[in-house]
Amino acid sequence: LKRILQPEKVVITGILVSLILVGIVGASAPKKTSKEIEKRVTYKKLLSSGDSFLAKRDYRSAQASFNQASDLLPDLWVPYFMKGTIFVSQNQFKRAEQEYRKGLEIYPDHPSLLANYGATLAILGEIDKAELFLRAAIRQAPNNYSSYNSLAQVYLRQQKPEKAREMLLLAITVNPIFGKGHANLAKLYVMMNDRKKAGVHLGKALELGFRDSMTESLKKILQNPLPKL
């Protein structure tokens, strides 16, 4: 399940979210004191520097920047989200969960916070709780294919393969070039003894350039004929 999060992509997603929001920060209130304006300017600079450090995989410096940002304006959710992505990238999932939770206390309905928090809970083994947050993430952002993929893994852990298949089919419907989704479908169809469909989705994953240890194992499984009874 840990592979589901794909930390590199989570970091990239976090950077994009932060960059978009940086441009919005200054427009929150019509009248500000000079001290408040100065705080906002400093906050924006800290987010920007944190993003730059993240892009360079300098996690320690990025975390320091986002820590300063959250200390400066503790009622804004973005720094907590960004710190969560840093901890996910370092496989520090409990610390990531704590940061995402802080963000959700500020912005309970944000789809990226809900999705990342739910996926992190799943990694920590809190499966039923993870399902609730991932379903909430999908309600808020039904076009986020990653949430469907994460929820599919939760359903597999709950021994609900049909529901898992439904989520994976939705993931590749939303994003037909989601190679990981096709690979996960191939794995699920192997588990369900549907080798034909498994082959179709494995082929699509490989065609899209997605390859990992799982796809290599699936190739070997599907290349070998079923044993005769």
C-alpha positions as a LaTeX table, in Angstrom:
\begin{tabular}{lrrr}
\hline
Residue & $x$ (\AA) & $y$ (\AA) & $z$ (\AA) \\
\hline
Leu1 & 0.00 & 0.00 & 0.00 \\
Lys2 & 2.89 & 2.38 & 0.62 \\
Arg3 & 3.56 & 2.53 & $-3.09$ \\
Ile4 & 0.15 & 3.98 & $-3.67$ \\
Leu5 & 1.16 & 7.37 & $-2.42$ \\
Gln6 & 4.10 & 7.65 & $-4.82$ \\
Pro7 & 5.98 & 10.23 & $-2.67$ \\
Glu8 & 7.63 & 11.93 & $-5.66$ \\
Lys9 & 4.23 & 12.70 & $-7.16$ \\
Val10 & 2.85 & 13.80 & $-3.80$ \\
Val11 & 5.71 & 16.29 & $-3.50$ \\
Ile12 & 5.11 & 17.61 & $-7.00$ \\
Thr13 & 1.39 & 17.91 & $-6.32$ \\
Gly14 & 2.11 & 19.72 & $-3.08$ \\
Ile15 & 4.40 & 22.18 & $-4.83$ \\
Leu16 & 1.77 & 22.96 & $-7.45$ \\
Val17 & $-0.94$ & 23.48 & $-4.82$ \\
Ser18 & 1.32 & 25.78 & $-2.85$ \\
Leu19 & 2.41 & 27.79 & $-5.87$ \\
Ile20 & $-1.21$ & 28.38 & $-6.90$ \\
Leu21 & $-2.20$ & 29.46 & $-3.42$ \\
Val22 & 0.73 & 31.80 & $-2.96$ \\
Gly23 & $-0.78$ & 34.07 & $-5.58$ \\
Ile24 & $-4.08$ & 34.21 & $-3.67$ \\
Val25 & $-2.75$ & 34.94 & $-0.18$ \\
Gly26 & $-2.57$ & 38.71 & $-0.50$ \\
Ala27 & $-6.20$ & 39.13 & $-1.55$ \\
Ser28 & $-7.87$ & 37.85 & 1.60 \\
Ala29 & $-8.98$ & 41.11 & 3.25 \\
Pro30 & $-9.60$ & 44.58 & 1.88 \\
Lys31 & $-7.82$ & 46.49 & 4.66 \\
Lys32 & $-4.66$ & 45.44 & 6.46 \\
Thr33 & $-2.28$ & 47.19 & 8.80 \\
Ser34 & 1.30 & 47.61 & 7.63 \\
Lys35 & 2.36 & 44.93 & 10.12 \\
Glu36 & $-0.22$ & 42.47 & 8.78 \\
Ile37 & 0.81 & 43.20 & 5.20 \\
Glu38 & 4.45 & 42.62 & 6.13 \\
Lys39 & 3.51 & 39.29 & 7.69 \\
Arg40 & 1.72 & 38.22 & 4.52 \\
Val41 & 4.65 & 39.18 & 2.34 \\
Thr42 & 7.04 & 37.24 & 4.57 \\
Tyr43 & 4.65 & 34.29 & 4.59 \\
Lys44 & 4.55 & 34.22 & 0.79 \\
Lys45 & 8.34 & 34.33 & 0.63 \\
Leu46 & 8.59 & 31.43 & 3.07 \\
Leu47 & 6.18 & 29.33 & 1.00 \\
Ser48 & 8.11 & 30.14 & $-2.15$ \\
Ser49 & 11.46 & 29.25 & $-0.59$ \\
Gly50 & 9.97 & 26.05 & 0.81 \\
Asp51 & 8.76 & 25.08 & $-2.66$ \\
Ser52 & 12.21 & 25.74 & $-4.09$ \\
Phe53 & 13.86 & 23.55 & $-1.46$ \\
Leu54 & 11.30 & 20.81 & $-2.10$ \\
Ala55 & 12.03 & 20.86 & $-5.82$ \\
Lys56 & 15.69 & 20.25 & $-4.95$ \\
Arg57 & 14.77 & 17.46 & $-2.49$ \\
Asp58 & 16.25 & 19.54 & 0.32 \\
Tyr59 & 13.66 & 18.38 & 2.82 \\
Arg60 & 15.29 & 19.80 & 5.93 \\
Ser61 & 15.43 & 23.35 & 4.52 \\
Ala62 & 11.91 & 23.02 & 3.08 \\
Gln63 & 10.56 & 21.93 & 6.44 \\
Ala64 & 12.29 & 24.86 & 8.15 \\
Ser65 & 10.66 & 27.30 & 5.73 \\
Phe66 & 7.19 & 25.81 & 6.20 \\
Asn67 & 7.67 & 25.71 & 9.98 \\
Gln68 & 8.42 & 29.43 & 9.94 \\
Ala69 & 5.36 & 30.04 & 7.76 \\
Ser70 & 3.03 & 28.16 & 10.12 \\
Asp71 & 4.55 & 29.94 & 13.14 \\
Leu72 & 4.00 & 33.29 & 11.44 \\
Leu73 & 0.39 & 32.65 & 10.37 \\
Pro74 & $-0.81$ & 29.54 & 12.24 \\
Asp75 & $-4.40$ & 29.84 & 10.99 \\
Leu76 & $-3.50$ & 29.10 & 7.35 \\
Trp77 & $-3.52$ & 25.47 & 6.22 \\
Val78 & $-0.97$ & 25.40 & 3.39 \\
Pro79 & 2.23 & 25.00 & 5.49 \\
Tyr80 & 0.76 & 22.01 & 7.32 \\
Phe81 & $-0.15$ & 20.38 & 4.00 \\
Met82 & 3.35 & 20.96 & 2.69 \\
Lys83 & 4.98 & 19.58 & 5.83 \\
Gly84 & 2.76 & 16.52 & 5.47 \\
Thr85 & 4.08 & 15.92 & 1.95 \\
Ile86 & 7.65 & 16.23 & 3.21 \\
Phe87 & 7.11 & 13.61 & 5.89 \\
Val88 & 5.40 & 11.28 & 3.39 \\
Ser89 & 8.45 & 11.61 & 1.13 \\
Gln90 & 10.61 & 10.53 & 4.05 \\
Asn91 & 8.28 & 7.66 & 5.01 \\
Gln92 & 7.51 & 9.38 & 8.31 \\
Phe93 & 3.84 & 8.65 & 8.06 \\
Lys94 & 2.84 & 9.33 & 11.66 \\
Arg95 & 4.33 & 12.81 & 11.49 \\
Ala96 & 2.65 & 13.34 & 8.12 \\
Glu97 & $-0.69$ & 12.33 & 9.65 \\
Gln98 & $-0.24$ & 14.90 & 12.41 \\
Glu99 & 0.47 & 17.72 & 9.94 \\
Tyr100 & $-2.44$ & 16.82 & 7.66 \\
Arg101 & $-4.72$ & 16.71 & 10.71 \\
Lys102 & $-3.64$ & 20.23 & 11.69 \\
Gly103 & $-4.47$ & 21.40 & 8.18 \\
Leu104 & $-7.89$ & 19.77 & 8.32 \\
Glu105 & $-8.67$ & 21.50 & 11.60 \\
Ile106 & $-8.34$ & 24.76 & 9.65 \\
Tyr107 & $-9.90$ & 23.65 & 6.35 \\
Pro108 & $-11.97$ & 20.49 & 6.99 \\
Asp109 & $-13.31$ & 20.14 & 3.44 \\
His110 & $-10.16$ & 20.63 & 1.38 \\
Pro111 & $-9.98$ & 17.68 & $-1.05$ \\
Ser112 & $-6.17$ & 17.44 & $-1.15$ \\
Leu113 & $-5.95$ & 17.41 & 2.64 \\
Leu114 & $-8.72$ & 14.80 & 2.86 \\
Ala115 & $-7.11$ & 12.60 & 0.19 \\
Asn116 & $-3.60$ & 12.73 & 1.62 \\
Tyr117 & $-4.82$ & 12.28 & 5.17 \\
Gly118 & $-6.92$ & 9.27 & 4.16 \\
Ala119 & $-4.07$ & 7.65 & 2.22 \\
Thr120 & $-1.71$ & 8.21 & 5.15 \\
Leu121 & $-4.19$ & 6.69 & 7.60 \\
Ala122 & $-4.38$ & 3.63 & 5.34 \\
Ile123 & $-0.61$ & 3.23 & 5.47 \\
Leu124 & $-0.77$ & 3.48 & 9.26 \\
Gly125 & $-3.33$ & 0.66 & 9.30 \\
Glu126 & $-6.37$ & 2.77 & 10.26 \\
Ile127 & $-8.35$ & 1.31 & 7.38 \\
Asp128 & $-11.92$ & 2.11 & 8.37 \\
Lys129 & $-11.05$ & 5.69 & 9.24 \\
Ala130 & $-9.09$ & 6.01 & 5.99 \\
Glu131 & $-12.17$ & 4.95 & 4.03 \\
Leu132 & $-14.23$ & 7.77 & 5.55 \\
Phe133 & $-11.72$ & 10.45 & 4.63 \\
Leu134 & $-11.09$ & 9.12 & 1.12 \\
Arg135 & $-14.82$ & 8.99 & 0.41 \\
Ala136 & $-15.07$ & 12.58 & 1.65 \\
Ala137 & $-12.18$ & 13.55 & $-0.64$ \\
Ile138 & $-14.00$ & 12.05 & $-3.62$ \\
Arg139 & $-17.18$ & 13.93 & $-2.75$ \\
Gln140 & $-15.22$ & 17.18 & $-2.70$ \\
Ala141 & $-13.17$ & 16.45 & $-5.85$ \\
Pro142 & $-14.72$ & 13.63 & $-7.93$ \\
Asn143 & $-12.14$ & 14.15 & $-10.69$ \\
Asn144 & $-9.16$ & 13.25 & $-8.49$ \\
Tyr145 & $-8.18$ & 9.83 & $-9.81$ \\
Ser146 & $-5.62$ & 9.32 & $-7.04$ \\
Ser147 & $-8.36$ & 9.24 & $-4.39$ \\
Tyr148 & $-10.15$ & 6.42 & $-6.22$ \\
Asn149 & $-6.89$ & 4.50 & $-6.43$ \\
Ser150 & $-6.20$ & 4.93 & $-2.72$ \\
Leu151 & $-9.74$ & 3.92 & $-1.79$ \\
Ala152 & $-9.39$ & 0.82 & $-3.97$ \\
Gln153 & $-6.42$ & $-0.28$ & $-1.88$ \\
Val154 & $-8.44$ & 0.28 & 1.28 \\
Tyr155 & $-11.22$ & $-1.95$ & $-0.09$ \\
Leu156 & $-8.67$ & $-4.65$ & $-0.90$ \\
Arg157 & $-7.48$ & $-4.53$ & 2.71 \\
Gln158 & $-11.13$ & $-4.91$ & 3.74 \\
Gln159 & $-11.49$ & $-7.99$ & 1.49 \\
Lys160 & $-13.88$ & $-6.18$ & $-0.87$ \\
Pro161 & $-12.42$ & $-6.86$ & $-4.35$ \\
Glu162 & $-15.56$ & $-5.86$ & $-6.26$ \\
Lys163 & $-15.58$ & $-2.44$ & $-4.64$ \\
Ala164 & $-11.86$ & $-2.14$ & $-5.29$ \\
Arg165 & $-12.42$ & $-2.90$ & $-8.96$ \\
Glu166 & $-15.17$ & $-0.28$ & $-9.13$ \\
Met167 & $-12.83$ & 2.37 & $-7.71$ \\
Leu168 & $-9.99$ & 1.47 & $-10.06$ \\
Leu169 & $-12.30$ & 1.58 & $-13.07$ \\
Leu170 & $-13.40$ & 5.04 & $-11.96$ \\
Ala171 & $-9.77$ & 6.09 & $-11.57$ \\
Ile172 & $-8.89$ & 5.18 & $-15.17$ \\
Thr173 & $-12.17$ & 6.65 & $-16.42$ \\
Val174 & $-11.26$ & 9.98 & $-14.87$ \\
Asn175 & $-7.67$ & 9.65 & $-16.11$ \\
Pro176 & $-7.27$ & 7.08 & $-18.92$ \\
Ile177 & $-3.47$ & 7.55 & $-18.96$ \\
Phe178 & $-3.10$ & 6.68 & $-15.26$ \\
Gly179 & $-0.56$ & 3.88 & $-15.66$ \\
Lys180 & $-0.51$ & 2.90 & $-11.99$ \\
Gly181 & $-4.29$ & 2.49 & $-12.06$ \\
His182 & $-4.08$ & 0.12 & $-15.02$ \\
Ala183 & $-1.32$ & $-1.85$ & $-13.28$ \\
Asn184 & $-3.39$ & $-2.12$ & $-10.10$ \\
Leu185 & $-6.36$ & $-3.31$ & $-12.15$ \\
Ala186 & $-4.16$ & $-5.94$ & $-13.79$ \\
Lys187 & $-3.07$ & $-7.17$ & $-10.37$ \\
Leu188 & $-6.68$ & $-7.27$ & $-9.15$ \\
Tyr189 & $-7.82$ & $-9.22$ & $-12.21$ \\
Val190 & $-5.03$ & $-11.75$ & $-11.63$ \\
Met191 & $-6.31$ & $-12.14$ & $-8.07$ \\
Met192 & $-9.80$ & $-12.64$ & $-9.52$ \\
Asn193 & $-8.50$ & $-15.22$ & $-12.05$ \\
Asp194 & $-9.46$ & $-13.07$ & $-15.04$ \\
Arg195 & $-6.21$ & $-13.33$ & $-16.97$ \\
Lys196 & $-7.61$ & $-11.82$ & $-20.17$ \\
Lys197 & $-8.57$ & $-8.54$ & $-18.53$ \\
Ala198 & $-5.38$ & $-8.60$ & $-16.49$ \\
Gly199 & $-3.39$ & $-8.81$ & $-19.71$ \\
Val200 & $-5.29$ & $-5.91$ & $-21.26$ \\
His201 & $-4.63$ & $-3.57$ & $-18.36$ \\
Leu202 & $-1.03$ & $-4.69$ & $-17.88$ \\
Gly203 & $-0.44$ & $-4.01$ & $-21.55$ \\
Lys204 & $-1.96$ & $-0.56$ & $-21.19$ \\
Ala205 & 0.18 & 0.22 & $-18.14$ \\
Leu206 & 3.34 & $-0.78$ & $-20.01$ \\
Glu207 & 2.25 & 1.16 & $-23.08$ \\
Leu208 & 1.89 & 4.25 & $-20.87$ \\
Gly209 & 5.43 & 3.74 & $-19.60$ \\
Phe210 & 4.55 & 2.54 & $-16.11$ \\
Arg211 & 6.92 & $-0.17$ & $-14.91$ \\
Asp212 & 7.84 & $-1.39$ & $-11.45$ \\
Ser213 & 8.48 & $-4.65$ & $-9.63$ \\
Met214 & 4.75 & $-5.41$ & $-9.63$ \\
Thr215 & 4.40 & $-5.13$ & $-13.41$ \\
Glu216 & 7.44 & $-7.37$ & $-13.86$ \\
Ser217 & 5.89 & $-9.99$ & $-11.59$ \\
Leu218 & 2.57 & $-9.73$ & $-13.43$ \\
Lys219 & 4.31 & $-10.22$ & $-16.78$ \\
Lys220 & 5.85 & $-13.46$ & $-15.54$ \\
Ile221 & 2.55 & $-14.69$ & $-14.12$ \\
Leu222 & 0.64 & $-13.99$ & $-17.32$ \\
Gln223 & 3.33 & $-15.46$ & $-19.57$ \\
Asn224 & 3.10 & $-18.80$ & $-17.80$ \\
Pro225 & 0.15 & $-21.03$ & $-18.71$ \\
Leu226 & $-2.23$ & $-22.09$ & $-16.00$ \\
Pro227 & $-1.42$ & $-25.52$ & $-14.59$ \\
Lys228 & $-3.70$ & $-28.26$ & $-15.87$ \\
Leu229 & $-5.92$ & $-29.88$ & $-13.29$ \\
\hline
\end{tabular}
